[in-house]
mmCIF file of C-alpha atoms in Angstrom:
data_model
loop_
_atom_site.group_PDB
_atom_site.id
_atom_site.type_symbol
_atom_site.label_atom_id
_atom_site.label_comp_id
_atom_site.label_asym_id
_atom_site.label_seq_id
_atom_site.Cartn_x
_atom_site.Cartn_y
_atom_site.Cartn_z
ATOM 1 C CA UNK A 182 86.419 52.801 -103.520
ATOM 2 C CA UNK A 183 85.761 51.229 -99.977
ATOM 3 C CA UNK A 184 82.765 51.930 -98.427
ATOM 4 C CA UNK A 185 82.783 54.736 -95.847
ATOM 5 C CA UNK A 186 82.347 51.350 -92.904
ATOM 6 C CA UNK A 187 85.108 50.015 -94.405
ATOM 7 C CA UNK A 188 87.730 52.961 -94.047
ATOM 8 C CA UNK A 189 86.243 54.116 -90.615
ATOM 9 C CA UNK A 190 87.095 49.874 -89.144
ATOM 10 C CA UNK A 191 90.247 51.178 -92.258
ATOM 11 C CA UNK A 192 90.969 54.306 -90.560
ATOM 12 C CA UNK A 193 90.623 52.977 -85.993
ATOM 13 C CA UNK A 194 92.507 50.036 -86.537
ATOM 14 C CA UNK A 195 95.614 52.162 -88.233
ATOM 15 C CA UNK A 196 94.751 54.691 -85.476
ATOM 16 C CA UNK A 197 94.421 50.835 -82.422
ATOM 17 C CA UNK A 198 99.102 50.139 -83.797
ATOM 18 C CA UNK A 199 101.448 50.499 -81.670
ATOM 19 C CA UNK A 200 103.886 53.654 -83.913
ATOM 20 C CA UNK A 201 106.942 51.650 -84.550
ATOM 21 C CA UNK A 202 110.388 52.750 -83.194
ATOM 22 C CA UNK A 203 112.834 54.660 -85.018
ATOM 23 C CA UNK A 204 116.196 52.422 -86.330
ATOM 24 C CA UNK A 205 118.331 54.120 -85.194
ATOM 25 C CA UNK A 206 119.659 55.975 -81.615
ATOM 26 C CA UNK A 207 120.389 59.023 -83.653
ATOM 27 C CA UNK A 208 123.228 61.027 -86.266
ATOM 28 C CA UNK A 209 126.729 62.022 -85.371
ATOM 29 C CA UNK A 210 126.488 65.772 -86.077
ATOM 30 C CA UNK A 211 129.742 65.558 -86.713
ATOM 31 C CA UNK A 212 129.589 63.606 -89.769
ATOM 32 C CA UNK A 213 127.210 65.931 -92.456
ATOM 33 C CA UNK A 214 128.251 69.397 -91.314
ATOM 34 C CA UNK A 215 127.351 70.039 -88.358
ATOM 35 C CA UNK A 216 128.004 69.648 -84.396
ATOM 36 C CA UNK A 217 128.388 68.923 -81.655
ATOM 37 C CA UNK A 218 127.891 71.921 -79.680
ATOM 38 C CA UNK A 219 125.376 74.604 -79.984
ATOM 39 C CA UNK A 220 125.929 77.944 -80.908
ATOM 40 C CA UNK A 221 125.735 80.214 -77.896
ATOM 41 C CA UNK A 222 126.860 83.324 -79.379
ATOM 42 C CA UNK A 223 125.031 84.029 -82.587
ATOM 43 C CA UNK A 224 127.503 82.866 -85.705
ATOM 44 C CA UNK A 225 125.721 80.265 -87.032
ATOM 45 C CA UNK A 226 128.859 78.219 -87.323
ATOM 46 C CA UNK A 227 131.484 81.249 -87.827
ATOM 47 C CA UNK A 228 134.937 81.129 -86.991
ATOM 48 C CA UNK A 229 135.608 81.809 -83.215
ATOM 49 C CA UNK A 230 131.673 80.807 -82.315
ATOM 50 C CA UNK A 231 131.145 79.262 -79.381
ATOM 51 C CA UNK A 232 129.192 77.221 -78.001
ATOM 52 C CA UNK A 233 127.661 75.173 -75.187
ATOM 53 C CA UNK A 234 128.367 70.638 -75.481
ATOM 54 C CA UNK A 235 124.832 69.240 -77.456
ATOM 55 C CA UNK A 236 125.978 66.641 -74.123
ATOM 56 C CA UNK A 237 123.259 63.831 -74.109
ATOM 57 C CA UNK A 238 120.948 62.822 -76.872
ATOM 58 C CA UNK A 239 117.130 60.798 -76.375
ATOM 59 C CA UNK A 240 118.290 57.547 -78.711
ATOM 60 C CA UNK A 241 115.850 57.468 -81.396
ATOM 61 C CA UNK A 242 114.669 54.567 -80.653
ATOM 62 C CA UNK A 243 113.242 55.283 -77.480
ATOM 63 C CA UNK A 244 109.133 54.680 -77.616
ATOM 64 C CA UNK A 245 107.587 57.599 -80.260
ATOM 65 C CA UNK A 246 105.599 58.693 -76.852
ATOM 66 C CA UNK A 247 108.486 60.108 -75.583
ATOM 67 C CA UNK A 248 109.813 62.364 -78.565
ATOM 68 C CA UNK A 249 107.939 64.468 -79.568
ATOM 69 C CA UNK A 250 106.983 68.524 -77.745
ATOM 70 C CA UNK A 251 103.912 67.325 -75.219
ATOM 71 C CA UNK A 252 105.867 63.260 -75.052
ATOM 72 C CA UNK A 253 109.028 65.281 -73.561
ATOM 73 C CA UNK A 254 107.994 67.567 -71.137
ATOM 74 C CA UNK A 255 106.398 65.040 -69.435
ATOM 75 C CA UNK A 256 108.463 62.154 -69.533
ATOM 76 C CA UNK A 257 111.153 65.514 -68.093
ATOM 77 C CA UNK A 258 108.938 66.433 -65.623
ATOM 78 C CA UNK A 259 109.248 62.436 -63.916
ATOM 79 C CA UNK A 260 112.805 63.771 -63.677
ATOM 80 C CA UNK A 261 112.584 66.664 -62.358
ATOM 81 C CA UNK A 262 112.504 68.989 -64.718
ATOM 82 C CA UNK A 263 109.809 71.700 -65.743
ATOM 83 C CA UNK A 264 108.720 75.173 -68.297
ATOM 84 C CA UNK A 265 110.258 78.274 -67.643
ATOM 85 C CA UNK A 266 108.655 80.464 -65.545
ATOM 86 C CA UNK A 267 105.162 81.349 -66.216
ATOM 87 C CA UNK A 268 106.526 79.975 -69.635
ATOM 88 C CA UNK A 269 108.702 82.971 -70.281
ATOM 89 C CA UNK A 270 111.948 83.153 -71.421
ATOM 90 C CA UNK A 271 114.156 85.705 -70.737
ATOM 91 C CA UNK A 272 117.138 85.419 -73.128
ATOM 92 C CA UNK A 273 117.912 84.693 -77.161
ATOM 93 C CA UNK A 274 117.577 81.728 -78.245
ATOM 94 C CA UNK A 275 120.737 79.410 -78.843
ATOM 95 C CA UNK A 276 120.992 77.558 -82.470
ATOM 96 C CA UNK A 277 122.492 73.631 -83.661
ATOM 97 C CA UNK A 278 123.377 71.945 -86.800
ATOM 98 C CA UNK A 279 122.356 68.262 -85.976
ATOM 99 C CA UNK A 280 124.153 67.413 -89.317
ATOM 100 C CA UNK A 281 120.010 66.269 -90.667
ATOM 101 C CA UNK A 282 120.302 69.461 -93.719
ATOM 102 C CA UNK A 283 118.422 71.750 -91.631
ATOM 103 C CA UNK A 284 121.918 74.002 -91.094
ATOM 104 C CA UNK A 285 121.309 75.959 -87.447
ATOM 105 C CA UNK A 286 117.734 75.315 -86.387
ATOM 106 C CA UNK A 287 117.065 77.803 -83.037
ATOM 107 C CA UNK A 288 116.138 75.677 -79.494
ATOM 108 C CA UNK A 289 112.339 73.682 -80.017
ATOM 109 C CA UNK A 290 112.379 74.763 -75.648
ATOM 110 C CA UNK A 291 114.671 74.797 -72.838
ATOM 111 C CA UNK A 292 113.374 73.503 -68.917
ATOM 112 C CA UNK A 293 115.163 73.916 -65.954
ATOM 113 C CA UNK A 294 114.531 72.612 -62.854
ATOM 114 C CA UNK A 295 111.808 72.413 -61.072
ATOM 115 C CA UNK A 296 112.646 72.808 -57.152
ATOM 116 C CA UNK A 297 109.950 69.978 -56.539
ATOM 117 C CA UNK A 298 107.223 71.920 -57.631
ATOM 118 C CA UNK A 299 106.845 71.033 -61.874
ATOM 119 C CA UNK A 300 103.713 74.533 -61.852
ATOM 120 C CA UNK A 301 106.624 77.169 -60.457
ATOM 121 C CA UNK A 302 109.528 75.881 -59.893
ATOM 122 C CA UNK A 303 112.075 76.499 -62.050
ATOM 123 C CA UNK A 304 110.938 80.831 -60.805
ATOM 124 C CA UNK A 305 112.550 79.172 -57.887
ATOM 125 C CA UNK A 306 115.102 78.232 -60.186
ATOM 126 C CA UNK A 307 115.793 81.925 -61.758
ATOM 127 C CA UNK A 308 116.711 83.235 -58.684
ATOM 128 C CA UNK A 309 118.558 80.490 -57.743
ATOM 129 C CA UNK A 310 120.779 78.512 -60.375
ATOM 130 C CA UNK A 311 119.695 75.379 -61.013
ATOM 131 C CA UNK A 312 120.060 72.617 -63.359
ATOM 132 C CA UNK A 313 118.125 73.463 -67.352
ATOM 133 C CA UNK A 314 118.921 72.435 -69.950
ATOM 134 C CA UNK A 315 117.608 72.940 -74.089
ATOM 135 C CA UNK A 316 116.464 70.821 -76.647
ATOM 136 C CA UNK A 317 117.459 69.993 -80.633
ATOM 137 C CA UNK A 318 115.452 67.439 -82.814
ATOM 138 C CA UNK A 319 117.641 65.203 -85.204
ATOM 139 C CA UNK A 320 114.209 65.354 -87.857
ATOM 140 C CA UNK A 321 116.787 66.711 -91.781
ATOM 141 C CA UNK A 322 116.196 64.652 -94.793
ATOM 142 C CA UNK A 323 119.400 63.630 -94.587
ATOM 143 C CA UNK A 324 119.347 62.386 -90.967
ATOM 144 C CA UNK A 325 116.224 61.791 -89.943
ATOM 145 C CA UNK A 326 116.663 59.878 -86.516
ATOM 146 C CA UNK A 327 114.455 61.896 -84.558
ATOM 147 C CA UNK A 328 116.309 61.250 -81.470
ATOM 148 C CA UNK A 329 117.135 64.659 -78.902
ATOM 149 C CA UNK A 330 119.679 66.217 -78.443
ATOM 150 C CA UNK A 331 119.404 68.008 -75.163
ATOM 151 C CA UNK A 332 122.640 70.938 -74.142
ATOM 152 C CA UNK A 333 122.706 70.105 -70.237
ATOM 153 C CA UNK A 334 124.411 72.572 -68.114
ATOM 154 C CA UNK A 335 123.762 73.253 -64.308
ATOM 155 C CA UNK A 336 123.195 77.889 -63.793
ATOM 156 C CA UNK A 337 124.227 80.762 -61.596
ATOM 157 C CA UNK A 338 121.257 82.634 -59.542
ATOM 158 C CA UNK A 339 119.932 85.220 -61.933
ATOM 159 C CA UNK A 340 123.525 88.093 -59.760
ATOM 160 C CA UNK A 341 125.602 85.826 -61.719
ATOM 161 C CA UNK A 342 123.932 86.420 -64.782
ATOM 162 C CA UNK A 343 122.787 82.802 -65.197
ATOM 163 C CA UNK A 344 126.497 81.781 -65.930
ATOM 164 C CA UNK A 345 127.667 78.742 -66.177
ATOM 165 C CA UNK A 346 128.977 77.071 -62.543
ATOM 166 C CA UNK A 347 132.632 75.822 -62.403
ATOM 167 C CA UNK A 348 132.758 71.816 -64.494
ATOM 168 C CA UNK A 349 129.030 72.959 -64.892
ATOM 169 C CA UNK A 350 128.476 71.019 -68.367
ATOM 170 C CA UNK A 351 129.446 67.656 -65.925
ATOM 171 C CA UNK A 352 127.875 68.396 -63.392
ATOM 172 C CA UNK A 353 124.256 69.587 -65.521
ATOM 173 C CA UNK A 354 124.677 65.980 -67.610
ATOM 174 C CA UNK A 355 125.134 63.946 -64.897
ATOM 175 C CA UNK A 356 122.518 65.523 -62.086
ATOM 176 C CA UNK A 357 119.861 65.003 -64.531
ATOM 177 C CA UNK A 358 121.645 61.265 -65.556
ATOM 178 C CA UNK A 359 121.508 60.356 -62.357
ATOM 179 C CA UNK A 360 117.581 61.410 -61.974
ATOM 180 C CA UNK A 361 116.249 59.216 -65.102
ATOM 181 C CA UNK A 362 118.707 55.888 -65.196
ATOM 182 C CA UNK A 363 115.670 53.280 -63.458
ATOM 183 C CA UNK A 364 111.786 53.616 -63.555
ATOM 184 C CA UNK A 365 109.977 57.246 -62.384
ATOM 185 C CA UNK A 366 106.044 58.149 -63.901
ATOM 186 C CA UNK A 367 104.412 61.070 -64.446
ATOM 187 C CA UNK A 368 100.472 61.823 -65.164
ATOM 188 C CA UNK A 369 99.968 57.961 -64.986
ATOM 189 C CA UNK A 370 102.861 57.061 -67.257
ATOM 190 C CA UNK A 371 105.836 54.692 -66.302
ATOM 191 C CA UNK A 372 109.234 55.399 -68.141
ATOM 192 C CA UNK A 373 111.717 52.943 -67.621
ATOM 193 C CA UNK A 374 115.779 54.282 -68.602
ATOM 194 C CA UNK A 375 119.157 52.944 -69.472
ATOM 195 C CA UNK A 376 122.049 55.083 -70.204
ATOM 196 C CA UNK A 377 124.966 54.274 -72.454
ATOM 197 C CA UNK A 378 127.784 56.620 -71.976
ATOM 198 C CA UNK A 379 130.239 57.595 -74.931
ATOM 199 C CA UNK A 380 132.966 59.034 -76.085
ATOM 200 C CA UNK A 381 133.669 60.388 -79.905
ATOM 201 C CA UNK A 382 131.322 62.694 -79.736
ATOM 202 C CA UNK A 383 132.547 65.729 -77.900
ATOM 203 C CA UNK A 384 135.920 66.938 -77.426
ATOM 204 C CA UNK A 385 137.140 66.467 -74.504
ATOM 205 C CA UNK A 386 138.148 70.332 -73.490
ATOM 206 C CA UNK A 387 136.914 73.587 -73.573
ATOM 207 C CA UNK A 388 138.441 74.323 -76.981
ATOM 208 C CA UNK A 389 134.849 76.656 -78.340
ATOM 209 C CA UNK A 390 132.960 75.767 -75.508
ATOM 210 C CA UNK A 391 130.909 79.272 -74.073
ATOM 211 C CA UNK A 392 132.195 80.524 -70.507
ATOM 212 C CA UNK A 393 135.844 78.218 -71.564
ATOM 213 C CA UNK A 394 134.332 75.682 -69.157
ATOM 214 C CA UNK A 395 136.262 72.374 -70.379
ATOM 215 C CA UNK A 396 134.085 69.666 -70.364
ATOM 216 C CA UNK A 397 135.055 65.675 -70.670
ATOM 217 C CA UNK A 398 134.070 64.293 -73.856
ATOM 218 C CA UNK A 399 131.945 62.061 -72.921
ATOM 219 C CA UNK A 400 128.169 62.602 -73.977
ATOM 220 C CA UNK A 401 125.015 60.786 -72.563
ATOM 221 C CA UNK A 402 123.044 59.066 -74.200
ATOM 222 C CA UNK A 403 119.161 58.032 -72.734
ATOM 223 C CA UNK A 404 117.156 55.632 -74.454
ATOM 224 C CA UNK A 405 113.080 55.212 -72.339
ATOM 225 C CA UNK A 406 110.517 53.493 -72.353
ATOM 226 C CA UNK A 407 107.159 53.709 -72.014
ATOM 227 C CA UNK A 408 106.463 50.832 -69.837
#
C-alpha cells in the first residue's frame, strides 16, 4: 500500500499530465455497416430511409479538450454557433450509425448559427433560418476514434418549416468551414483549425438524401488544436 501522501502526489502528477491525442482521425462508417447519411425519417436504416449527409468530421486527432461536449460547445461558439434558443429543441432528434458497434444512436446535440450573440442569437436563427448542425460521436467498441461527425445544413425560416435551402448541405458545410479554418478564440481558448477535403465517403448526388437535395460528395475533415 502506498502512503496517503504518495497517492496524493501521484494523483496530482496524473492530472497535470497533458491528455494524449487519439491515434486516428476517424474510422469510415461504411466499412462496418454504418452510413455517412444520418436517419432523418425514423427508419433506423431500413430500406428507403432518407438522411442528411455527415459532411463535416472533427478529427479524433484534435486536441482532446475539443472533443468533449463542453469543449465542443466552446469551440463552435468561436465559429458562430451556439446552443438552441433558450435551450429548447423543437422536433425529434435524428440518429446515425457510425459503424462503431453502437448501432443507430440519437444525435448528441444540435447547434444553430448565433448571429453574433452566443446567448440569444440562435433564437433569431430559429425565426429567420440560417446554418445549423447535428453532432454524433464515434466512440463504440468496434471503432472508438472519438471523432465528431456533423450533419451541417443551411435551413429556411420557421415560416417554411425549417426545410433545407436549395444546395443547403453544401452551402452549410462551406459556411462552417469558412468560419472555422484558421485561428479563432472563445473564453480564453485559442483554436487553430486545418482542413482536408475528402471524397469517397459520401456519394455525390441525391440518392437517399432528405429533401432530394444533391450533394457534391465532399466531406470536410477538420483538425482542431488548442494552442
